[in-house]
Coordinates of C-alpha atoms and ligand atoms in Angstrom, one line a residue:
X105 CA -30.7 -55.4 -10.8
X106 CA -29.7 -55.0 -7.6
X107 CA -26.2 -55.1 -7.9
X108 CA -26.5 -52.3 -10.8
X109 CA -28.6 -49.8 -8.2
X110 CA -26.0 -50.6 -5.1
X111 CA -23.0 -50.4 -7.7
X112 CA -24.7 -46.6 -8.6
X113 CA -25.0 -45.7 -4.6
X114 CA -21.5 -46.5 -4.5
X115 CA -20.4 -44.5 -7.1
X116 CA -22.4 -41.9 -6.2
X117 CA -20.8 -42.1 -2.5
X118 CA -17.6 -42.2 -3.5
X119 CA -18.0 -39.1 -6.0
X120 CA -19.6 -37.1 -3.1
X121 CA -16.5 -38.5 -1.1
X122 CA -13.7 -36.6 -3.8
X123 CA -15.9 -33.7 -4.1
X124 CA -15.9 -33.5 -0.2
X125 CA -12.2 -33.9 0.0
X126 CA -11.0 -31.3 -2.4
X127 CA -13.0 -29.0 -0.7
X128 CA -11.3 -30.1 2.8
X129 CA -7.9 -30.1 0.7
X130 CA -5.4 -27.5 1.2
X131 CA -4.6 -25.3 -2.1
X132 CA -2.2 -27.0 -3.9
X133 CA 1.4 -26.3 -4.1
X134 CA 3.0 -23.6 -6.6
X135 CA 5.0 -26.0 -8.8
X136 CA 8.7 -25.7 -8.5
X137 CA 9.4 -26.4 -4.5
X138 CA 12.5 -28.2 -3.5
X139 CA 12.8 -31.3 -1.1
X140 CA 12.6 -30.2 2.4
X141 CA 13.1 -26.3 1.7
X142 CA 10.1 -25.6 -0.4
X143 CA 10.5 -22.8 -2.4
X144 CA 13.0 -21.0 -0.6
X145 CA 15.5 -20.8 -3.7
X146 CA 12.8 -18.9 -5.9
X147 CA 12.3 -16.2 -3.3
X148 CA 15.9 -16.2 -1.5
X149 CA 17.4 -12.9 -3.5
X150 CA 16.9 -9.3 -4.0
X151 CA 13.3 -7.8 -4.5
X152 CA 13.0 -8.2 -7.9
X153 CA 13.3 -11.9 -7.6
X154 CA 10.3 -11.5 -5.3
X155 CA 8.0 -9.7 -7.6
X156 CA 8.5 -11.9 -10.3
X157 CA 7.7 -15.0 -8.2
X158 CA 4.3 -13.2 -6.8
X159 CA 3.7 -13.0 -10.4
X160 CA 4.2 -16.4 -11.3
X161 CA 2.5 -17.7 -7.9
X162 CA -0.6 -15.2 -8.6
X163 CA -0.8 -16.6 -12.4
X164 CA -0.9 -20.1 -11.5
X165 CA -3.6 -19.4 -9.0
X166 CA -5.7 -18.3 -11.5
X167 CA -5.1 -21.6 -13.2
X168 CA -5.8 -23.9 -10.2
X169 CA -8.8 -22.1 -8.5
X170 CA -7.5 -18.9 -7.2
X171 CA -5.3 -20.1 -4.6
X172 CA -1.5 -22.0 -4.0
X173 CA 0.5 -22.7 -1.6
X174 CA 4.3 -21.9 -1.2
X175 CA 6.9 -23.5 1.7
X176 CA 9.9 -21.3 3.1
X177 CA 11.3 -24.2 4.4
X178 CA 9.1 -25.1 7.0
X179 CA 6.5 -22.2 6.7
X180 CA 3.5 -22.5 5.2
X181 CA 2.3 -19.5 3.3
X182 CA -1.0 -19.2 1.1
X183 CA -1.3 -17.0 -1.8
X184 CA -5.1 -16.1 -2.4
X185 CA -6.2 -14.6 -5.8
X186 CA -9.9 -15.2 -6.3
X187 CA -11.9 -12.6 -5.5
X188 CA -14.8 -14.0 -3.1
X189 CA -12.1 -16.0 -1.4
X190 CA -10.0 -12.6 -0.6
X191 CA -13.2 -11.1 0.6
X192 CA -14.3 -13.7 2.7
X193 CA -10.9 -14.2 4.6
X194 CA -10.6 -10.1 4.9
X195 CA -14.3 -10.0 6.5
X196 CA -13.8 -13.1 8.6
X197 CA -10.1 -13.2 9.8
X198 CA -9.7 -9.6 11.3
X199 CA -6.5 -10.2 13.1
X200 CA -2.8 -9.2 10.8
X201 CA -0.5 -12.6 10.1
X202 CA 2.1 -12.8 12.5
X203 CA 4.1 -11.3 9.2
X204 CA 3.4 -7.9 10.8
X205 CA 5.2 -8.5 13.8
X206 CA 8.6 -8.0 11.6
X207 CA 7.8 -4.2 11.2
X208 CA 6.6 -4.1 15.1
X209 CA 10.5 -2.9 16.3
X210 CA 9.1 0.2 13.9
X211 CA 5.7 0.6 14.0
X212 CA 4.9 -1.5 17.6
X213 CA 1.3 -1.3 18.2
X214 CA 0.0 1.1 15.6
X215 CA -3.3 1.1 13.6
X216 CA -1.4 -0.7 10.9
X217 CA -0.2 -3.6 13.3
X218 CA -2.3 -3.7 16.2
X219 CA -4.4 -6.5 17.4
X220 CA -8.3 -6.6 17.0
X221 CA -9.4 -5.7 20.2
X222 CA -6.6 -2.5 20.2
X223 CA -7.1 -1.7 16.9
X224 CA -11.5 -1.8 16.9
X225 CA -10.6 1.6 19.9
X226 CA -8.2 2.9 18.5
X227 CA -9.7 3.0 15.0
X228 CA -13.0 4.9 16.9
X229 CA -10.9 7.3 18.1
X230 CA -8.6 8.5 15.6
X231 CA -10.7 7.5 12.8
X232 CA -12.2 11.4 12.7
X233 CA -8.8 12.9 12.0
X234 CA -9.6 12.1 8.3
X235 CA -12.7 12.4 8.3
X236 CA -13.6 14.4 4.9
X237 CA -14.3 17.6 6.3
X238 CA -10.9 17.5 8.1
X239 CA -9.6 16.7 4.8
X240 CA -10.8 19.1 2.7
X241 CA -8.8 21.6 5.3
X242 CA -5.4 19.9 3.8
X243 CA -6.2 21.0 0.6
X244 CA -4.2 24.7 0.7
X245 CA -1.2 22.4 1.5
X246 CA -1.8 20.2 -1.0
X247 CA -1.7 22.9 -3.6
X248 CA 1.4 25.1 -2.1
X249 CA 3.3 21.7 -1.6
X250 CA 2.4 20.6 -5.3
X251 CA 3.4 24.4 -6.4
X252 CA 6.6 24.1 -4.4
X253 CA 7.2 20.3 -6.2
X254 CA 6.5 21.8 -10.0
X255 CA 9.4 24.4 -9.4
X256 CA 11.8 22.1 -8.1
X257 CA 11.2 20.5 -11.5
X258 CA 11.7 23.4 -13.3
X259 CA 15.4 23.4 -13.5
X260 CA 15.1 19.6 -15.6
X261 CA 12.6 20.9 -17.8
X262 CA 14.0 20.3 -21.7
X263 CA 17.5 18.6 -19.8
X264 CA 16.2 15.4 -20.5
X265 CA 15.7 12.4 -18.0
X266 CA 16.0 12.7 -14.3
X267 CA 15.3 11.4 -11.4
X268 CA 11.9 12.8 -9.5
X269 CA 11.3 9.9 -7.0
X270 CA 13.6 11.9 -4.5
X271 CA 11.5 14.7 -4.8
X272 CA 8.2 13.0 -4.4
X273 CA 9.6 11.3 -1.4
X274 CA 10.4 14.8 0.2
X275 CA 7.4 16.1 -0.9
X276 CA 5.2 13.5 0.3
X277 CA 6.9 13.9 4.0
X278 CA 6.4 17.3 3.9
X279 CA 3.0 16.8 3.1
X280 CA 2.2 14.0 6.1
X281 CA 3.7 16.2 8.6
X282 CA 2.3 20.0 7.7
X283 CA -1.3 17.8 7.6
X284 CA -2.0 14.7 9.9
X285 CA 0.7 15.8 12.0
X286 CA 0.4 19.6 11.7
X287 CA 3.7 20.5 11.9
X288 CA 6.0 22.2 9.3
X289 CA 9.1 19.9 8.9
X290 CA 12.6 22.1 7.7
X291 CA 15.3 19.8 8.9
X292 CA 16.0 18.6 5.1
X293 CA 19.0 16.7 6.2
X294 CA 17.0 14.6 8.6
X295 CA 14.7 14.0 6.0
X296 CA 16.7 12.6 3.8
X297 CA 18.3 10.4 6.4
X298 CA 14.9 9.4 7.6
X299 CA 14.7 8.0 4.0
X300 CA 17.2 6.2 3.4
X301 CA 16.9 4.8 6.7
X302 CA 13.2 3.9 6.3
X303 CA 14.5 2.1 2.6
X304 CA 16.8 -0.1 4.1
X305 CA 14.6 -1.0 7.3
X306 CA 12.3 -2.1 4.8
X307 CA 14.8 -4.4 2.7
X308 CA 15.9 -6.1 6.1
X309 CA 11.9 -6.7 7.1
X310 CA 11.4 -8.5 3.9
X311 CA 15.0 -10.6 4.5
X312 CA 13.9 -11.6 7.6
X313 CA 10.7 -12.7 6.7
X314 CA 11.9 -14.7 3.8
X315 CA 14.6 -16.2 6.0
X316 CA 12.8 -17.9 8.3
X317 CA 15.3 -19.3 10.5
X318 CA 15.2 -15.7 11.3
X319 CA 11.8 -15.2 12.8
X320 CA 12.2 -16.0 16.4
X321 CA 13.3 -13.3 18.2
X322 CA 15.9 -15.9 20.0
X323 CA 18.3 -16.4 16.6
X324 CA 17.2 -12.7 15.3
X325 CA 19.0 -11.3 18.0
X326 CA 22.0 -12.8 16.8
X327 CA 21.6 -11.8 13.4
X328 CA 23.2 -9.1 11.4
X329 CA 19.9 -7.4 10.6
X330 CA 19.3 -7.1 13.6
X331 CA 22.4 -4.7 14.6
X332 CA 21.3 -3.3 10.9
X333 CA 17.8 -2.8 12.0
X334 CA 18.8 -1.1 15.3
X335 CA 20.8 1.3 13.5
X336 CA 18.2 2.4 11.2
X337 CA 15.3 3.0 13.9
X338 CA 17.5 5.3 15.7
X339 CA 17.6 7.7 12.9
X340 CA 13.6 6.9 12.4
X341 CA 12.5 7.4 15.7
X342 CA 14.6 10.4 15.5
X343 CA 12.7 11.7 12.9
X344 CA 8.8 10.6 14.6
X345 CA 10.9 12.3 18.1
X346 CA 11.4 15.6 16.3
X347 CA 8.1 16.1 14.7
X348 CA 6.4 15.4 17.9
X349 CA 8.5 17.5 20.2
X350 CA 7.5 20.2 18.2
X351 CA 4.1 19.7 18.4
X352 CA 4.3 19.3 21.9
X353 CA 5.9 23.0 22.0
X354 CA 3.5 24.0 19.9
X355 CA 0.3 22.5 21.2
X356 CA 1.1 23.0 24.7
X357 CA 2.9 26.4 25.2
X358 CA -0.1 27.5 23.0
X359 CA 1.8 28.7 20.2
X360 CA -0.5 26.6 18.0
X361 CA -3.1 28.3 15.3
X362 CA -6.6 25.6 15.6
X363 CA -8.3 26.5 12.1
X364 CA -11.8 26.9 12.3
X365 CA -13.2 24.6 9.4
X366 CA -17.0 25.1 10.3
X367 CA -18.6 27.5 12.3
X368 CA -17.7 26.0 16.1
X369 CA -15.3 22.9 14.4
X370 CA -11.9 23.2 14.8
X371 CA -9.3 21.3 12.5
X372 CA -7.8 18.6 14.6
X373 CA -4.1 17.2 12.9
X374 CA -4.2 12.9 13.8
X375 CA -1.4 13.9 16.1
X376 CA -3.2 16.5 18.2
X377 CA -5.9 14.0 18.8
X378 CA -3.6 11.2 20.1
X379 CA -2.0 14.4 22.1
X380 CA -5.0 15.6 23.6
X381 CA -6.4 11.6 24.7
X382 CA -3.5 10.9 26.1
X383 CA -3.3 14.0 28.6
X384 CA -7.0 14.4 29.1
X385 CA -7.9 10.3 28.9
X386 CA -4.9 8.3 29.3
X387 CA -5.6 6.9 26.2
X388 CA -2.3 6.4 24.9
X389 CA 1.3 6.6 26.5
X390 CA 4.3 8.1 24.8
X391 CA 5.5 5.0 23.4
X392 CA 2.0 4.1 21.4
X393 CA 2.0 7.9 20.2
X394 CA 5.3 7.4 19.0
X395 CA 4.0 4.2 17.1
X396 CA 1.3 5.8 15.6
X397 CA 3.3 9.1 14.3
X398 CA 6.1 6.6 12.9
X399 CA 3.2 4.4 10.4
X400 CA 1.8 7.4 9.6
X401 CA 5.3 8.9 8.8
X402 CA 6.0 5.8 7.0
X403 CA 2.7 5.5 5.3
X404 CA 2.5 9.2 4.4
X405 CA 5.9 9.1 2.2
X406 CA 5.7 5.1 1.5
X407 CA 2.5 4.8 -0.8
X408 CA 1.3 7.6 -2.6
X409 CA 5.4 9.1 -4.2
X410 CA 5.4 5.7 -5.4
X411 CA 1.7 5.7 -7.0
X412 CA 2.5 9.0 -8.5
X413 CA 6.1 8.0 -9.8
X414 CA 4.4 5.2 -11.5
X415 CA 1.2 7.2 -13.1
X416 CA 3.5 9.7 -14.0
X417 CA 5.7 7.2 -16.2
X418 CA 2.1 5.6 -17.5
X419 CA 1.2 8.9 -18.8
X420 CA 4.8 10.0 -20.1
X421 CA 4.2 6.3 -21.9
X422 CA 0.4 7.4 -23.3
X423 CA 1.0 10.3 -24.7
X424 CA -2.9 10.9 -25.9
X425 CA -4.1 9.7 -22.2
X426 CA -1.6 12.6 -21.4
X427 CA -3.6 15.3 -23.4
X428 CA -7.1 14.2 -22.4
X429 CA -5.7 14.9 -18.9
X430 CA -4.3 18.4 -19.9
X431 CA -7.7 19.3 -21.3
X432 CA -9.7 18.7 -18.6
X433 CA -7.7 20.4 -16.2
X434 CA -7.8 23.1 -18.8
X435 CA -11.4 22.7 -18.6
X436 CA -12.2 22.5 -15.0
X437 CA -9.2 24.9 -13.7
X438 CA -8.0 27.3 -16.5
X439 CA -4.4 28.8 -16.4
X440 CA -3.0 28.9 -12.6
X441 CA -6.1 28.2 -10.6
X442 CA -5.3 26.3 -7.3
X443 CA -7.4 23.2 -7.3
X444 CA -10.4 23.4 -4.2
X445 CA -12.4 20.3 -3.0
X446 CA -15.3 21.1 -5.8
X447 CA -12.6 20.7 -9.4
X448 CA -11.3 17.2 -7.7
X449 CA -14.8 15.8 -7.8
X450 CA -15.3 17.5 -12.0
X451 CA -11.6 16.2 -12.9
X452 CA -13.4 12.4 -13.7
X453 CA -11.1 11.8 -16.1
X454 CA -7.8 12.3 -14.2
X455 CA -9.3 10.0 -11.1
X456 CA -9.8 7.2 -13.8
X457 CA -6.5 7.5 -14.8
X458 CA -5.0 7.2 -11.0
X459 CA -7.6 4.1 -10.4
X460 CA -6.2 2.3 -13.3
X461 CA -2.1 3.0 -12.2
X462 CA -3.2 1.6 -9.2
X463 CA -4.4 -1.2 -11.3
X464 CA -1.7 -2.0 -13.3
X465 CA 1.1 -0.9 -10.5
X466 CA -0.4 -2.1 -7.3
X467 CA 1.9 0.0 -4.5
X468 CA 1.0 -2.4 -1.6
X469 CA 0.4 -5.5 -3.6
X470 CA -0.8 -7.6 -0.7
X471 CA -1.6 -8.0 2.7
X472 CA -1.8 -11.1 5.1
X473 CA -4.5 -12.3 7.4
X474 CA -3.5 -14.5 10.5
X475 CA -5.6 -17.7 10.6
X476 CA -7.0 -18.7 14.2
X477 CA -9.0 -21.1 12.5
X478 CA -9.5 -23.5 9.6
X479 CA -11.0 -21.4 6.6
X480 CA -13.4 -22.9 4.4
X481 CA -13.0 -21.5 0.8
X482 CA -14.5 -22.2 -2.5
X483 CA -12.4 -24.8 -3.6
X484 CA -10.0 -25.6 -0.7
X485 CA -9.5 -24.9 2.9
X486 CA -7.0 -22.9 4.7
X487 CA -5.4 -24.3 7.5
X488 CA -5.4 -22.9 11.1
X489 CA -1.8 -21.1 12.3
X490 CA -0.6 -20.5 8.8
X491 CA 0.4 -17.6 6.6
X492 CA -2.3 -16.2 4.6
X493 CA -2.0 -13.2 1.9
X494 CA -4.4 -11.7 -0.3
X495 CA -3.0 -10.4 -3.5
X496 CA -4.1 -7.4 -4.5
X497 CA -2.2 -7.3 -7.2
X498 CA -3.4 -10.4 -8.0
X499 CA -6.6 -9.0 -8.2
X500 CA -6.3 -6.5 -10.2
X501 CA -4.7 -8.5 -12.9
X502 CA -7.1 -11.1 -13.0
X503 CA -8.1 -12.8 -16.6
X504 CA -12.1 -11.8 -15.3
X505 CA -10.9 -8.3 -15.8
X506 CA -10.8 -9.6 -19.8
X507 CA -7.8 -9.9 -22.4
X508 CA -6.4 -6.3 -21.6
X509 CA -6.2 -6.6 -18.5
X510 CA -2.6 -5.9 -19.0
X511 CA -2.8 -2.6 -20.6
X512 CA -3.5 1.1 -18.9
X513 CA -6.7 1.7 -20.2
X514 CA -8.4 4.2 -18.4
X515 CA -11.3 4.5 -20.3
X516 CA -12.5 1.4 -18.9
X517 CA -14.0 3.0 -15.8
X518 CA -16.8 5.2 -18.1
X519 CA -17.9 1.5 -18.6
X520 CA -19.6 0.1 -15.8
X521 CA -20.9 -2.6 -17.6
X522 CA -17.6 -3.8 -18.7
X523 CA -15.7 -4.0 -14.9
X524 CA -15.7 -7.2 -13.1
X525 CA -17.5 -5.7 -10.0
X526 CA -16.4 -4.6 -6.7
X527 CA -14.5 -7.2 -5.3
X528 CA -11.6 -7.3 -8.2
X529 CA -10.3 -3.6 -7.1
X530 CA -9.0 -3.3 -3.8
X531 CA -5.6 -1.2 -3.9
X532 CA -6.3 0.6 -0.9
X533 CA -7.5 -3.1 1.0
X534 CA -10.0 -5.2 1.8
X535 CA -12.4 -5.2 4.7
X536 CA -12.8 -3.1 7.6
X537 CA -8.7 -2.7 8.0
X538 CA -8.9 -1.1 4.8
X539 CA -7.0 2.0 4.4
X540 CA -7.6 5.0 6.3
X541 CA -5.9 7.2 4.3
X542 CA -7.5 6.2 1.3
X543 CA -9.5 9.6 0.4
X544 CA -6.5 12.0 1.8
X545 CA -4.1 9.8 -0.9
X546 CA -6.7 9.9 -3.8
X547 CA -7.0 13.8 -3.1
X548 CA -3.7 14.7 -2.6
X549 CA -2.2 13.0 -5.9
X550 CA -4.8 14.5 -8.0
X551 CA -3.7 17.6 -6.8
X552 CA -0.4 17.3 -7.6
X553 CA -0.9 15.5 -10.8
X554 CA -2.8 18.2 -11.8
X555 CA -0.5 21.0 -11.0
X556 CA 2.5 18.8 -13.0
X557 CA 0.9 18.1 -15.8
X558 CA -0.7 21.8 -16.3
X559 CA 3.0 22.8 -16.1
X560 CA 4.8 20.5 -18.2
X561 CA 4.8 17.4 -20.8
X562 CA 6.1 14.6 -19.7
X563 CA 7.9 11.4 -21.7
X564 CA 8.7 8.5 -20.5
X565 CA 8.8 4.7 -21.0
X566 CA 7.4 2.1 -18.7
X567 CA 8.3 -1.1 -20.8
X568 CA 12.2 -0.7 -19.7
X569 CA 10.8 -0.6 -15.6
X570 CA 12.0 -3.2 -13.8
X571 CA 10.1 -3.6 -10.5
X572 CA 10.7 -4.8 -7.0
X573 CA 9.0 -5.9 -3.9
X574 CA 9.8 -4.2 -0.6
X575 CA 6.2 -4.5 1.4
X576 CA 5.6 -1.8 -1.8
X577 CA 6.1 -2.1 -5.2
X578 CA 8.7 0.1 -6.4
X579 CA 11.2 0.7 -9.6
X580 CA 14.3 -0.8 -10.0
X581 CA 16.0 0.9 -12.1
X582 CA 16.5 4.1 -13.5
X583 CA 14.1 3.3 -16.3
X584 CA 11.6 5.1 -14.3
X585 CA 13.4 8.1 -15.1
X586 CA 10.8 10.9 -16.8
X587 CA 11.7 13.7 -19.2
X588 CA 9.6 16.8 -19.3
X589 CA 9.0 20.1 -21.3
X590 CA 7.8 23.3 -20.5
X591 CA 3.9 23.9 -21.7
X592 CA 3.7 27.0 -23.1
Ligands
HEM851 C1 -1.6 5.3 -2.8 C2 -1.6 5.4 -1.5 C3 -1.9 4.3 -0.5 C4 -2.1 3.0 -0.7 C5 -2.1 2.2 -2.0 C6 -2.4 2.4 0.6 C7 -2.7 1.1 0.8 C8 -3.1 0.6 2.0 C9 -3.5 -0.8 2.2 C10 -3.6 -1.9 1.2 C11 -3.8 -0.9 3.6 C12 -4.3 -2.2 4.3 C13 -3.2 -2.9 5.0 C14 -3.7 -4.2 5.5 O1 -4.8 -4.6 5.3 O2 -2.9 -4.9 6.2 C15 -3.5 0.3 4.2 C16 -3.7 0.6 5.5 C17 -3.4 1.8 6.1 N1 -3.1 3.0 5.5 FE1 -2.8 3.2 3.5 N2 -2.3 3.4 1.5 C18 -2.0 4.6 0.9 C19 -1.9 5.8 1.5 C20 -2.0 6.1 2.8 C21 -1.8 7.4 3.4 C22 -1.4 8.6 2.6 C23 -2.0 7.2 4.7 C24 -1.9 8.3 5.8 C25 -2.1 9.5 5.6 C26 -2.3 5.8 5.0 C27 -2.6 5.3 6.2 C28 -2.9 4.0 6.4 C29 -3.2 3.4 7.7 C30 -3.2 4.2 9.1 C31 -3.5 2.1 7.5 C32 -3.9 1.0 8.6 C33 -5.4 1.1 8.7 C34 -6.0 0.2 9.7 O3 -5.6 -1.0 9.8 O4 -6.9 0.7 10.3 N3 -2.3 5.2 3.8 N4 -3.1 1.2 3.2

């Protein structure tokens, strides 16, 4: 008898023992890694080859209990899909994976890349600048921008597919500097060499990370992208140079119109802020405002022309999505009307369908957490010192979210009931380094969605997309391509 009760305790020791050690145990490995260089060979390749392995990584997470692990050669990287796990490491680990440091030569020590203790002042200061009541002062841009946008499609109407992603690029920098950096930009071929330049910066970041040998400043110095890179941030800085030299003249030889946008509350661009703390506080030297003007340059014409490029194609693809959208803006704004803060809270119908492109096309579809200490998760634990991203678009795409969880439904945000909670949408982030820009995105594509689709019908089909990952998702190919006709 005794034997049997001290055979149980032993059992049960060694039970608590496994259970113990998978907990302790690092996620496991994404299948497919190669002796000594890991899994370089999946990811070593152009961007598409990227996407599709964060879509194969972020599916067999699901599989293995939300999170795996990948090796560039020697660096560890984990890929985290479940959604408590995400939140805790976005709560708890408040300081951006050393990942960011390979968009620092652009972006330095911006809100985007800065450390903790930087980024918690920082954030307190410029934080108002989009605050909603300073927001709802953008919209008159908003609508004359979206106006200007609708007749530069004019001349494709009925000429069948074209290419509108230039123009929402233009657009969208227009937009970012007449708003959060109040000044009205004219110098079209600048823009568009600020463009291309700020498209191939971006392809060199994600080489560099992906080649790891790379990631010491030592051997990047040496490197081709490196003379690449340097080229490229002239002509960016260039840009960020320009639009604050003008503010300057304008702020400073008084030329500049402050908008009253309450009685005794004067609108305030982002730029005039960092302006004004800098010369009355110190708070910033030239070099930081620089930084901050280039993210939200970058940010401003990065994220929301590829969100509308790809809700535009969703809605080319669903054509009867694409008439509930027409009627309400029929509904709430009638023939011509400009859209004003009040229609963009009554047009329900068109948010829902924004909320689930940014589902099923997830424009930033992760961030990364640096990890200055062992991380205990559900089922594993993350190590201390290496790589950690959260996939959004792992998220979003979750089997919780049930079997459509592939298809643009938009209808599925009337039911409450039905959504997997909180946690399982995140496009804009996670945590308090969420987003700022969140509400001045969501208003400003409404706006411009509305004034396109009042104006024209639009085909298209996203089944021939092919995507790619460049720190944002974008299209491929020129499947993307949208055809549109005049409403009458
Ligand atoms: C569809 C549009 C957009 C999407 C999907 C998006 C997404 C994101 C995400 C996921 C982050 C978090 C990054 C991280 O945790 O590392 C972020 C941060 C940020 N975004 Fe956006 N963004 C959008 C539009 C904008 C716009 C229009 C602006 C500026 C006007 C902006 C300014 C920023 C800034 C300044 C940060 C850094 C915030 C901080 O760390 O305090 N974003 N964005």
């Amino acid at each position: 008898m005794f034997a049997v009760v001290l055979f149980c305790i032993a059992c049960f020791a060694y039970w608590c023992w496994c259970r113990q050690r998978a907990k302790t145990a690092e996620p496991p490995s994404l299948p497919g890694a190669w002796p000594l260089v890991g899994h370089l060979p999946l990811f070593l390749g152009d961007g598409c080859k990227i996407w599709n392995q964060i879509n194969y990584a972020s599916d067999h997470s699901y599989d293995v209990g939300g999170a795996v692990k990948i090796n560039l050669g020697p660096v560890t990287i984990y890929f985290i899909t479940d959604p408590d796990d995400c939140n805790t490491i976005a709560t708890t680990c408040m300081e951006k994976d050393p990942v960011y440091d390979v968009t620092k030569p652009w972006f330095g020590e911006s809100l985007f890349t800065s450390r903790y203790e930087v980024w918690k002042n920082d954030y307190k200061l410029l934080s108002p600048a989009f605050s909603q009541i300073i927001l709802n002062t953008f919209m008159d841009v908003f609508n004359s921008e979206s106006r200007k946008l609708v007749k530069e499609f004019d001349k494709h109407a009925g000429k069948g597919p074209f290419d509108y992603f230039t123009s929402l690029r233009h657009n969208a920098l227009n937009v970012i500097c007449m708003t959060a950096l109040g000044v009205g930009f004219t110098d079209s071929n600048l823009a568009s060499d600020y463009l291309h330049a700020a498209d191939s910066i971006l392809n060199t970041v994600v080489e560099r990370f992906i080649k790891f040998w790379w990631h010491s400043p030592y051997t990047f110095t040496w490197s081709r992208l490196k003379k690449e890179q340097d080229s490229y941030l002239k002509i960016l800085h260039k840009m960020s140079d320009a639009v604050l030299q003008k503010r300057k003249s304008e702020l400073f030889g008084n030329t500049c119109v402050e908008k009253n946008i309450a009685p005794g509350i004067k609108f305030k661009p982002f730029v005039d802020i960092l302006l004004e703390l800098s010369v009355e506080k110190g708070a910033f030297n030239d070099r930081q405002i620089r930084e901050q003007v280039d993210f939200m340059l970058a940010a401003g014409h990065e994220t929301t022309p590829n969100a509308l490029l790809f809700t535009m194609v969703l809605l080319g693809s669903h054509p009867d999505v694409q008439e509930k959208v027409f009627s309400e803006i029929q509904e709430v704004l009638g023939e011509d009307k400009d859209v004003d803060k009040m229609d963009l809270s009554k047009l329900q119908y068109l948010e829902a369908v924004v909320k689930e492109s940014l589902r099923i096309f997830t424009v930033a579809p992760a961030i990364a957490r640096r990890l200055e200490r062992d991380v205990q998760l559900k089922n594993y634990t993350l190590l201390s010192g290496q790589h950690c991203f959260l996939l959004l678009c792992g998220l979003h795409k979750h089997p919780i979210w049930g079997p459509d969880r592939y298809e643009f439904k938009p209808e599925r945000w009337f039911e409450p009931s039905k959504l997997p909670g909180n946690l399982m949408y995140a496009p804009f982030g996670l945590g308090r380094r969420h987003c700022i820009g969140k509400t001045y995105a969501m208003m400003s594509m409404k706006t411009t969605l509305a004034h396109v689709v009042r104006s024209y019908r639009i085909k298209a089909d996203h089944t021939k997309m092919r995507l790619k990952y460049l720190g944002t998702l974008k299209p491929d190919n020129d499947a993307y391509y949208i055809s549109i006709e005049k409403r009458t």
